[in-house]
Coordinates of C-alpha atoms in Angstrom, one line a residue:
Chain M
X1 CA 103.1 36.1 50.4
X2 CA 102.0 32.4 50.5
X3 CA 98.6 31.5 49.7
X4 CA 96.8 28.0 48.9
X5 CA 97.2 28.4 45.4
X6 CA 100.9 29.1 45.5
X7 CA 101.2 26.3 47.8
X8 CA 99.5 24.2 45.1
X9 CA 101.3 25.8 42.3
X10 CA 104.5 24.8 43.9
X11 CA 103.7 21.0 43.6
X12 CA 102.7 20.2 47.1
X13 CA 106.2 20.3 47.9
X14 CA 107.4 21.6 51.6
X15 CA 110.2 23.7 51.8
X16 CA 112.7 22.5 54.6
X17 CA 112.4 26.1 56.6
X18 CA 108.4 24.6 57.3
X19 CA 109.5 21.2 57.5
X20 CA 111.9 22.7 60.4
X21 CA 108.8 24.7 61.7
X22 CA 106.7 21.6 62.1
X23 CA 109.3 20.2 64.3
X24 CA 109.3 23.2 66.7
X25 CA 105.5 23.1 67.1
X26 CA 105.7 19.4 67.6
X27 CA 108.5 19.5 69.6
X28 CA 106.8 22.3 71.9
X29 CA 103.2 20.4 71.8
X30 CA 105.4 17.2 73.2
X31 CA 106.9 19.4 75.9
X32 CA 104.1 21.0 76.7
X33 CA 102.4 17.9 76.9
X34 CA 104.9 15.6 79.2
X35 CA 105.0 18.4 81.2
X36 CA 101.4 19.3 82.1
X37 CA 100.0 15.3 81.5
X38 CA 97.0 16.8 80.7
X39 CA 96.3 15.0 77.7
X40 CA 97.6 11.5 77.3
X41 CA 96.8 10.3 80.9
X42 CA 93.2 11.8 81.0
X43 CA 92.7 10.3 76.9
X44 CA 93.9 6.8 78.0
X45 CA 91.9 6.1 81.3
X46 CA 88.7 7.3 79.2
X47 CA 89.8 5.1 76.3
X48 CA 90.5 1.9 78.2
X49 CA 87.3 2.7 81.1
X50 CA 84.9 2.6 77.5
X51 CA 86.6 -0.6 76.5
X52 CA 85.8 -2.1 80.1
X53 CA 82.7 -0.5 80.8
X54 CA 81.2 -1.6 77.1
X55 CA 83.6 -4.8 76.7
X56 CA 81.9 -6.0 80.5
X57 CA 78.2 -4.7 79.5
X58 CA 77.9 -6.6 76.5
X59 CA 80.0 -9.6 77.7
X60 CA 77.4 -10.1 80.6
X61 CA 74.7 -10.5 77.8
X62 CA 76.9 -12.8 76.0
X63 CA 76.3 -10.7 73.2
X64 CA 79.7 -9.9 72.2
X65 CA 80.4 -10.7 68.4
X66 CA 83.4 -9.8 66.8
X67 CA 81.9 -7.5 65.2
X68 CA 80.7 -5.4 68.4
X69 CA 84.0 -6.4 70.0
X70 CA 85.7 -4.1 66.7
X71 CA 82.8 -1.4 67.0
X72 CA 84.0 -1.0 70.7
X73 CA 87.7 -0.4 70.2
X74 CA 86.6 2.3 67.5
X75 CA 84.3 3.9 70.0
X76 CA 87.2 4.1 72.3
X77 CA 89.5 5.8 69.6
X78 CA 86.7 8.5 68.9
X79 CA 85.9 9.7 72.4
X80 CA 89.5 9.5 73.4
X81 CA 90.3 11.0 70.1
X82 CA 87.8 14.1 70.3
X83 CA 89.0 14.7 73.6
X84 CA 92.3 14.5 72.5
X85 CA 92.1 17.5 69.9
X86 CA 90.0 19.6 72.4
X87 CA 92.7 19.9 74.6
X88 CA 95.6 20.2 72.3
X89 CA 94.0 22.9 70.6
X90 CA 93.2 24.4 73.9
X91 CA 96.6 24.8 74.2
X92 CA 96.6 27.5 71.9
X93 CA 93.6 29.2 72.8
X94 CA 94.9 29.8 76.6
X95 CA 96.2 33.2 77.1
X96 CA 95.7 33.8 73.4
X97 CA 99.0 32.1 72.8
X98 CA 97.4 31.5 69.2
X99 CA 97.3 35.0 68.3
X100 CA 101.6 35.3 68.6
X101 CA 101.5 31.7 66.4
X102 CA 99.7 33.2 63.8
X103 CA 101.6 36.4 63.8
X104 CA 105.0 34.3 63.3
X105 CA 106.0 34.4 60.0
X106 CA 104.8 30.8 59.4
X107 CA 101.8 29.4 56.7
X108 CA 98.8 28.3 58.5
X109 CA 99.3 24.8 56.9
X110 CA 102.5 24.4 58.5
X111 CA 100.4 25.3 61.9
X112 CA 97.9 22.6 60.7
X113 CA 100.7 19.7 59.9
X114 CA 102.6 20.0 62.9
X115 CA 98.9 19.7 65.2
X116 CA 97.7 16.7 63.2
X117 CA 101.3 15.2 63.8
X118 CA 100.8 15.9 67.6
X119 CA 97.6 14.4 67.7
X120 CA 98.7 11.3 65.7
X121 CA 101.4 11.1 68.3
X122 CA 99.2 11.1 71.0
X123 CA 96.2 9.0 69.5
X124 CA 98.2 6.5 68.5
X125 CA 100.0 6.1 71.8
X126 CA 96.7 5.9 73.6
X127 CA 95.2 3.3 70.7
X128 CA 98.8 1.8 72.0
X129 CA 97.2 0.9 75.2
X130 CA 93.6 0.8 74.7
X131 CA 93.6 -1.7 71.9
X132 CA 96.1 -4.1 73.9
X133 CA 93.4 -4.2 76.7
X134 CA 91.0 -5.1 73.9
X135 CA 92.6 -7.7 72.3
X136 CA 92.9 -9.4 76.0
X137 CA 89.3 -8.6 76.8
X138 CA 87.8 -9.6 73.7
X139 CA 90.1 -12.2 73.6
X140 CA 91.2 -11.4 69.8
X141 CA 93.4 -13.1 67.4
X142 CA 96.1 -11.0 65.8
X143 CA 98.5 -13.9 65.0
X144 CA 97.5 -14.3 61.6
X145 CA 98.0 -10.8 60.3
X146 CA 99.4 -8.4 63.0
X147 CA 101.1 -5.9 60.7
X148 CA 98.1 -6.1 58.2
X149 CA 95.8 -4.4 61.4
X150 CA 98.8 -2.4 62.3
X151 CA 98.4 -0.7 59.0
X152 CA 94.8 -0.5 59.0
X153 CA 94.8 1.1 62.2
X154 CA 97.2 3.8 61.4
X155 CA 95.8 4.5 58.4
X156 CA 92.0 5.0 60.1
X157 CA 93.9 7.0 62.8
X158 CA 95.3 9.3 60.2
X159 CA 92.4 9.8 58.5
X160 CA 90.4 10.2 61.9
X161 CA 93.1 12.6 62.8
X162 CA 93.3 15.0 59.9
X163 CA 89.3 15.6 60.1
X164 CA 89.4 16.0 64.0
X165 CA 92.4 18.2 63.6
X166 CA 90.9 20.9 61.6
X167 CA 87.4 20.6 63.2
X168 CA 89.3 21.1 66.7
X169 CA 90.4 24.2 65.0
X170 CA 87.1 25.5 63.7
X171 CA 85.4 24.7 67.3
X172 CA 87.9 26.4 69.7
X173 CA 86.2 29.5 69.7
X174 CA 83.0 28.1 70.1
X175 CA 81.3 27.6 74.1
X176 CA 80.2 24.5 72.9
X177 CA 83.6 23.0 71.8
X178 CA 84.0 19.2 72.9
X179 CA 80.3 18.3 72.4
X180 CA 80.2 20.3 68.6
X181 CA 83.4 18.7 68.1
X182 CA 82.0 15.5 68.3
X183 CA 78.5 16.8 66.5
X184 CA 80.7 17.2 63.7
X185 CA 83.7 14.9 63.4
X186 CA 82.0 11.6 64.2
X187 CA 79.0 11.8 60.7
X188 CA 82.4 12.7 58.3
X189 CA 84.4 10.3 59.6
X190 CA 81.3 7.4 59.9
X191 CA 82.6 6.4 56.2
X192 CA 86.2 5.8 57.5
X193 CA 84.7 3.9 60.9
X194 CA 82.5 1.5 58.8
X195 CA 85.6 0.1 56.3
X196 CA 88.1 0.2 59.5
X197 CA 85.5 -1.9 61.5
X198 CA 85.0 -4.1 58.7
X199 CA 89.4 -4.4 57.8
X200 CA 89.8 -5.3 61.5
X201 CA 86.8 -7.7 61.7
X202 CA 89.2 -9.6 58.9
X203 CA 92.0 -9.7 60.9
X204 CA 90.1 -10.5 64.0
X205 CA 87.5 -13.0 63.0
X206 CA 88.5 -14.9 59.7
X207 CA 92.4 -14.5 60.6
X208 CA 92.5 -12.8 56.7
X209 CA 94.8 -9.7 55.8
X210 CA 92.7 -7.2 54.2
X211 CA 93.0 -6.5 50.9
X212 CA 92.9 -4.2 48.6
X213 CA 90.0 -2.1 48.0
X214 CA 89.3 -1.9 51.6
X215 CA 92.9 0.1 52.1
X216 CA 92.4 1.4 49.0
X217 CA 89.0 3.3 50.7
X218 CA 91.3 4.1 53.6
X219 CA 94.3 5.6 51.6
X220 CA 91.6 7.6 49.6
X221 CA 89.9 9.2 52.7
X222 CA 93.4 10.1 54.2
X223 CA 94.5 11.7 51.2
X224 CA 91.6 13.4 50.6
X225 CA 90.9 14.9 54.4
X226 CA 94.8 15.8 54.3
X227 CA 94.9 17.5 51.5
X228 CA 91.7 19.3 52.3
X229 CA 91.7 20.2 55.6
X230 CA 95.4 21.7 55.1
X231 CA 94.4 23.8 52.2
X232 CA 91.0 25.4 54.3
X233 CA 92.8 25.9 57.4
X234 CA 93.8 29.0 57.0
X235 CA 90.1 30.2 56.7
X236 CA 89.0 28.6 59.9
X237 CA 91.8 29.6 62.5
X238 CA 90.3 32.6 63.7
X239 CA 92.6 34.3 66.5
Chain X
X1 CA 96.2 67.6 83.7
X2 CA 98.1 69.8 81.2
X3 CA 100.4 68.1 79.2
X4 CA 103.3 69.7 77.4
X5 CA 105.6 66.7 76.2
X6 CA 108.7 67.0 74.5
X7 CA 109.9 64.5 72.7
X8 CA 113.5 64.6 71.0
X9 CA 114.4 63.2 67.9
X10 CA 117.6 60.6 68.3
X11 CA 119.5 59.7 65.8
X12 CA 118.2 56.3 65.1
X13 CA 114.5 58.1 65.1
X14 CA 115.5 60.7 63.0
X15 CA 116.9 58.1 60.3
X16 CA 113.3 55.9 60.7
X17 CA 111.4 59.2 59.8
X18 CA 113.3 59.4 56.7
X19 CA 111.9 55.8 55.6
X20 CA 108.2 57.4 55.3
X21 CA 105.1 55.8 56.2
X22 CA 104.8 52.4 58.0
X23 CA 101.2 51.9 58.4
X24 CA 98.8 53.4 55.9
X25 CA 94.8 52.5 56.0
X26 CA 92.8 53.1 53.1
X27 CA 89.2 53.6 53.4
X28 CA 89.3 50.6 56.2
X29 CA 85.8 49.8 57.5
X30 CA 85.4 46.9 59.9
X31 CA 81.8 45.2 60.4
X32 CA 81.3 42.6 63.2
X33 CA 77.6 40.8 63.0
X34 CA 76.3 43.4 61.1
X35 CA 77.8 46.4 63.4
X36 CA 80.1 48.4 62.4
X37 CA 83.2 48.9 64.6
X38 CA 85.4 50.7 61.9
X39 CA 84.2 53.6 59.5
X40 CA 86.0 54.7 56.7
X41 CA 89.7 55.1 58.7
X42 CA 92.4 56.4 56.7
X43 CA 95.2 56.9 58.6
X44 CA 99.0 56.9 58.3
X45 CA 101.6 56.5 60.8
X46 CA 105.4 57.7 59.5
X47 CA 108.6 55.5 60.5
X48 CA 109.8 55.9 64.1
X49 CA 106.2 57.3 65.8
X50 CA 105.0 56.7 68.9
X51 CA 100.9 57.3 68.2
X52 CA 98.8 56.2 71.2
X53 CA 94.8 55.3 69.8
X54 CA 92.6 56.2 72.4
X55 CA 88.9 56.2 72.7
X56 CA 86.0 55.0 74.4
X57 CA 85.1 51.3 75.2
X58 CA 83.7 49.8 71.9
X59 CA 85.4 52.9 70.2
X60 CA 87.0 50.5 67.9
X61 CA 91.1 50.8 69.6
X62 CA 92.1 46.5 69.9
X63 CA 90.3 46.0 66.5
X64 CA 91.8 48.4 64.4
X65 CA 95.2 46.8 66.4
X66 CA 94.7 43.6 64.9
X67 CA 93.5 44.8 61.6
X68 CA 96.9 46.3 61.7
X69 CA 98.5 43.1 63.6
X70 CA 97.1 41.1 60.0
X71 CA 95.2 39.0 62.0
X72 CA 91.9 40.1 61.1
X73 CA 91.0 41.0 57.9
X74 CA 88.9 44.3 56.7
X75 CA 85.2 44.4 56.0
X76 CA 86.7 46.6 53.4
X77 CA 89.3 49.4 52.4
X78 CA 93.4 48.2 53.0
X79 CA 95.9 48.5 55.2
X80 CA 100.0 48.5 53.9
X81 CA 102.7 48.2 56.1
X82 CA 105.7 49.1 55.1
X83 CA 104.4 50.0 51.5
X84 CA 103.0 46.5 51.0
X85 CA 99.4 45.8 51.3
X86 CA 99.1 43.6 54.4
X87 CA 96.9 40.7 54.6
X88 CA 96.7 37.5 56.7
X89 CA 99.4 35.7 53.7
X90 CA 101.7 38.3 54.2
X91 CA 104.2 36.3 55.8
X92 CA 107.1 38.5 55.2
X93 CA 105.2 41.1 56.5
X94 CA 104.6 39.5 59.8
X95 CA 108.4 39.3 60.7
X96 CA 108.6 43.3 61.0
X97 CA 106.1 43.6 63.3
X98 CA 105.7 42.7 67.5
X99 CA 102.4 42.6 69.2
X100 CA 101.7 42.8 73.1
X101 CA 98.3 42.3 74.2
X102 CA 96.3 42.9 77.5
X103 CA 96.8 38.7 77.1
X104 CA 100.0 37.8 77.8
X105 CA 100.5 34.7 75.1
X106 CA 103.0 32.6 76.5
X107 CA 102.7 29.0 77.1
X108 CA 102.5 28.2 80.6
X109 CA 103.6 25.0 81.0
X110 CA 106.7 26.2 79.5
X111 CA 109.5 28.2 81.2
X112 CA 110.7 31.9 79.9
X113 CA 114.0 30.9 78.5
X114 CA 111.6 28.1 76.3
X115 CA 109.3 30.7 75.3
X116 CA 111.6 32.8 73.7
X117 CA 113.4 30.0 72.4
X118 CA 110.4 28.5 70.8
X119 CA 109.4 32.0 69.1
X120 CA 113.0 32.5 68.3
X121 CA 113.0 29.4 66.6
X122 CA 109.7 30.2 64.6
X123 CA 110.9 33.9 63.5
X124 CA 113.9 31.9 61.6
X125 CA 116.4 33.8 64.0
X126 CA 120.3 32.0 63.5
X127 CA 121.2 31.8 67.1
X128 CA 117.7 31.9 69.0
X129 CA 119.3 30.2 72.6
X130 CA 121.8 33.7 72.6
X131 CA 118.6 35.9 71.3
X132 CA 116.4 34.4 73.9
X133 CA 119.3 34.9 76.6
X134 CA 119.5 38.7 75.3
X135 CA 115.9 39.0 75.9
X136 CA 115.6 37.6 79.7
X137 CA 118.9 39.7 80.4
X138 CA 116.9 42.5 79.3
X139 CA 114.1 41.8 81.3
X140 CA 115.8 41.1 84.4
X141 CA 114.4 37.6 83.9
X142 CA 117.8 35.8 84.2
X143 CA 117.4 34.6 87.3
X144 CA 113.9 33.0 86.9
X145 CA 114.3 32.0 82.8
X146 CA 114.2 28.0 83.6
X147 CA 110.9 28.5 86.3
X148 CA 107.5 28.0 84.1
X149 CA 105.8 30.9 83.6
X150 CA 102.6 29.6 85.5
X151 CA 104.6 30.3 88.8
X152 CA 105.2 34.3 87.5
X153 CA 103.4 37.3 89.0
X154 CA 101.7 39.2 86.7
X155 CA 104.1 42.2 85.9
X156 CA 106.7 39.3 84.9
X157 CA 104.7 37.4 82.7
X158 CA 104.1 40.8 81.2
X159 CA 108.1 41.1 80.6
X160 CA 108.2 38.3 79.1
X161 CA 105.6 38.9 76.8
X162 CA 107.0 42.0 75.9
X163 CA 110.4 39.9 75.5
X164 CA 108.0 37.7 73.2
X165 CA 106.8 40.2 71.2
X166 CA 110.4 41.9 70.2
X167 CA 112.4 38.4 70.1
X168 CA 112.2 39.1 66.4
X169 CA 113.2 42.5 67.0
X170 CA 110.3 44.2 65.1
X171 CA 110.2 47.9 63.6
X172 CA 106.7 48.2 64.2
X173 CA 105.6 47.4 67.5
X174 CA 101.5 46.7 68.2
X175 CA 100.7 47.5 72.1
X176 CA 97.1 46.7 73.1
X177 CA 97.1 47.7 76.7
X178 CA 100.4 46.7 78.1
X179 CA 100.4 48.7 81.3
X180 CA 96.8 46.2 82.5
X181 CA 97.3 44.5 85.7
X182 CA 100.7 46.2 86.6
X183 CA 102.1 47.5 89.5
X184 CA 103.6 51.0 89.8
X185 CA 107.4 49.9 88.9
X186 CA 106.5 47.6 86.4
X187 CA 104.4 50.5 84.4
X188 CA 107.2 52.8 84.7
X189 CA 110.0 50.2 83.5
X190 CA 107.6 49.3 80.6
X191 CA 106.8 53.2 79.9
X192 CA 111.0 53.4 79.8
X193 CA 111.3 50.3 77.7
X194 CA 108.5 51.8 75.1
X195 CA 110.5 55.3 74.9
X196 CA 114.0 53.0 74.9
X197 CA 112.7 51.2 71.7
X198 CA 111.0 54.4 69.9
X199 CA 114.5 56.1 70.7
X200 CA 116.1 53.6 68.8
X201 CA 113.8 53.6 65.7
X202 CA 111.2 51.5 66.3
X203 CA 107.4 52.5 65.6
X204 CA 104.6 52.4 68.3
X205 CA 101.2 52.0 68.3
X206 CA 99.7 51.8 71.4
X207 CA 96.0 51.2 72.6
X208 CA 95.6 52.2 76.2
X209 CA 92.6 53.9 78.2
X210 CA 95.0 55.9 80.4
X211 CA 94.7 59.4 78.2
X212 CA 97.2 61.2 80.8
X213 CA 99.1 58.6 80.4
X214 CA 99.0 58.0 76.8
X215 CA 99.7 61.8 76.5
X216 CA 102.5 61.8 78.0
X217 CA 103.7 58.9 76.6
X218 CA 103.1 59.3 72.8
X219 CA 103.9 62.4 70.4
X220 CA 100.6 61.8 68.3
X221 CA 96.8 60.8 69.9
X222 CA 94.8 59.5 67.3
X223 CA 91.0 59.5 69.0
X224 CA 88.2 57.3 67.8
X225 CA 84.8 57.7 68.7
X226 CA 82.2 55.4 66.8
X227 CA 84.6 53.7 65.0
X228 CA 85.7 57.0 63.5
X229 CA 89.0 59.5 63.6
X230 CA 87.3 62.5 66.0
X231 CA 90.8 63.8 66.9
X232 CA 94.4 63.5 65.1
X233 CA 96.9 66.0 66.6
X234 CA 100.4 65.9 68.2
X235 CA 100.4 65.2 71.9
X236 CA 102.3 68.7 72.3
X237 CA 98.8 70.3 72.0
X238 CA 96.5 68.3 73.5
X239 CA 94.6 68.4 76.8
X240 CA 93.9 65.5 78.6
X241 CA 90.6 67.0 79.4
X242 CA 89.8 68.1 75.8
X243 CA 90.6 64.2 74.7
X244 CA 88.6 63.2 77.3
X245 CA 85.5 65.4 76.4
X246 CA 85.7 64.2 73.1
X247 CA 86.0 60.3 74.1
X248 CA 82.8 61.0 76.4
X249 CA 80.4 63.1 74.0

């Protein structure tokens, strides 16, 4: 019998049997996923129609700031990003395919790792694309710290991924799914929004690489949401 | 509508019985929004049965399934399979037992032979490519094992859901209304598969709202009406009428 507390007791530490587990719920998500093209196509026109749409409203008013210009991109990565959970977790839900996961013999945390790693896959392909168009429609400057953004990007996306994750989980049974989804993820993940906005808006605007408090808030919210969301989601994956 | 089964004891059955009880409730009460669907069951199904649970609509059948399936918990009382008190942690416990639902749980976009694979994988099993091949040779799925399942007629996405649920090959097998939606063949190969598998050992529990059926299927009918046990008796000596009367009143 596993339970949270073991799962703490044992010092965090995955066995390679889950580690192995992971990788055949990823693998299958993947497959799944570049067979149907449900997902990633639908995820990415939305993401790079908001960064037109918005990136062509405001630019018409000549009222584009860096600062909007950031806010944009990170309005992309949440709407593409809820979607994105809704319909991986839908997934499971179809023919009650969740009901045989959970009856494998495998810990619901394992189940919860190996969806946050297939939404990080497919976010950050789509962020991939979208933020590419942004940086040519804003006209942005990455050349003075391009791996400094990389890193703040990944590490918002992580963060924005491990809350979305487990909400997507808590939703799925719910009518109301995408639009609670959103209800809920976007207010907890507002804290992790405002200090990405602000790391990029270094990168972009005064060609700095951020420093260390600002990925210190980032690493913090990550670690936190992780460790969090894996230890509760066994109590709100209902079959 | 008289039904006088027989059911003989193989050799395999015979050595199940000897392991005792597989699934004991204890004072198990289930309570969803405030109503209660379960009332003080105790129940206990020895090694190698074949009990069909029948009852009325709302009688309580599919949740007391997946109280026993571990994937809802009781309001209160226990369950313990296999001598171990079962809850949703009991990961160990999981591996010994198969479920088939009314819902056939299979991923769609994914062909049968990947199905099995994938659970085959999960289960831990050492060679799951030769387990999954067992499984579509046994379901007479060969032939169509690389086609996804989307493009499957019913009564063979049922096979392969029933090949889903014993990939692990499970002593306890769950069976929520396995015969819905199928035609005439595919009911009588799954009714021979079901008496194949308790032949060879394997426990049954099966939820189904044909009584005939269930009667002649089963050795033990376990009725519920109200969330309650109204009737517990070997299939030898039942009616299908007299289950019936009591299912209605």
């Amino acid at each position: 019998m596993t339970t949270n507390t073991q799962r703490l007791g044992s010092g965090l530490a995955l066995p390679l049997a889950s580690l192995r587990q992971i990788a055949f719920l990823v693998e299958k998500d993947l497959r799944i996923e570049s067979r149907s093209r449900q997902t990633l196509g639908l995820v990415t026109v939305l993401g790079v129609l908001i960064v037109t749409v918005l990136g062509l409203g405001l630019g018409a008013q000549n009222a584009m700031t860096a600062f909007s210009a950031t806010a944009v991109l990170w309005v992309a990565y949440l709407f593409s990003g809820v979607l994105c959970f809704e319909k991986t977790m839908a997934v499971e839900r179809n023919d009650a395919v969740l009901a045989a996961l959970l009856m494998a013999p495998i810990d619901r945390g394992v189940i919860y790792l190996a969806k946050l790693a297939s939404n990080l896959v497919l976010i950050l392909a789509v962020a991939a694309i979208v933020t590419p168009v942004g940086v040519l429609f804003f006209g942005f400057d990455l050349t003075a710290a391009p791996v400094a953004f990389a890193v703040v990007m990944i590490l918002s996306i992580v963060g924005f991924a491990a809350v979305g994750t487990l909400f997507s989980a808590m939703v799925s049974s719910s009518r109301l799914q995408g639009g609670l989804l959103a209800m809920m993820v976007f207010p907890i993940t507002l804290p992790l929004v405002l200090v990405s906005t602000q790391l990029m808006l270094l990168t972009f605007r005064d060609h700095v690489a951020p420093g260390g408090t600002g990925l210190g808030v980032l690493i913090a919210f990550d670690l936190i949401f992780l460790t969090v969301s894996w230890l509760v989601f066994e109590w709100v994956l209902e079959p | 509508m008289t039904q006088v089964a027989t059911h003989p004891v193989t050799q395999p059955k015979a050595e199940a019985i000897e392991r005792g009880a597989v699934v004991k409730t204890v004072s198990l009460s289930k309570s969803i929004d405030g109503r209660a669907i379960l009332c003080d069951l105790n129940v206990e199904i020895a090694a190698g049965g074949y009990v069909a649970i029948l009852g009325g609509n709302g009688a309580g059948k599919s949740t007391l399934l997946r109280i026993l399936s571990t994937l809802v918990p009781p309001s209160s009382g226990r369950i313990e399979l296999f001598g171990d008190t079962a809850t949703a942690a009991s990961v160990d416990l999981r591996k010994r037992i198969g479920l088939i639902g009314h819902q056939v749980m299979l991923y769609r976009d994914l062909s049968a032979r990947e199905n099995l694979e994938f659970f085959a994988k999960l289960y831990g099993l050492k060679d799951p490519i030769a387990r999954a091949s067992r499984m579509l040779e046994m379901s007479g799925l060969s032939a169509r094992a690389a086609d996804p399942v989307r493009n499957f007629s019913r009564g063979m996405l049922q096979r392969v859901a029933i090949a889903r649920a014993l990939v692990h090959d499970p002593e306890l097998l769950l069976a929520d209304e396995p015969f819905t939606g199928l035609d005439a063949p595919s009911i009588a190969s799954l009714e021979h598969l079901l008496a194949h598998l308790n032949d060879a050992g394997k426990t049954i529990v099966l939820v189904n709202h044909d009584i005939e059926q269930s009667l002649r299927l089963a050795e033990r009918a376990i009725v519920l009406r109200g969330g309650r046990v109204a009737v517990d008796q070997s299939t030898t000596r039942l009616y299908a009428r007299e289950v019936l009367s009591e299912v209605l009143s």
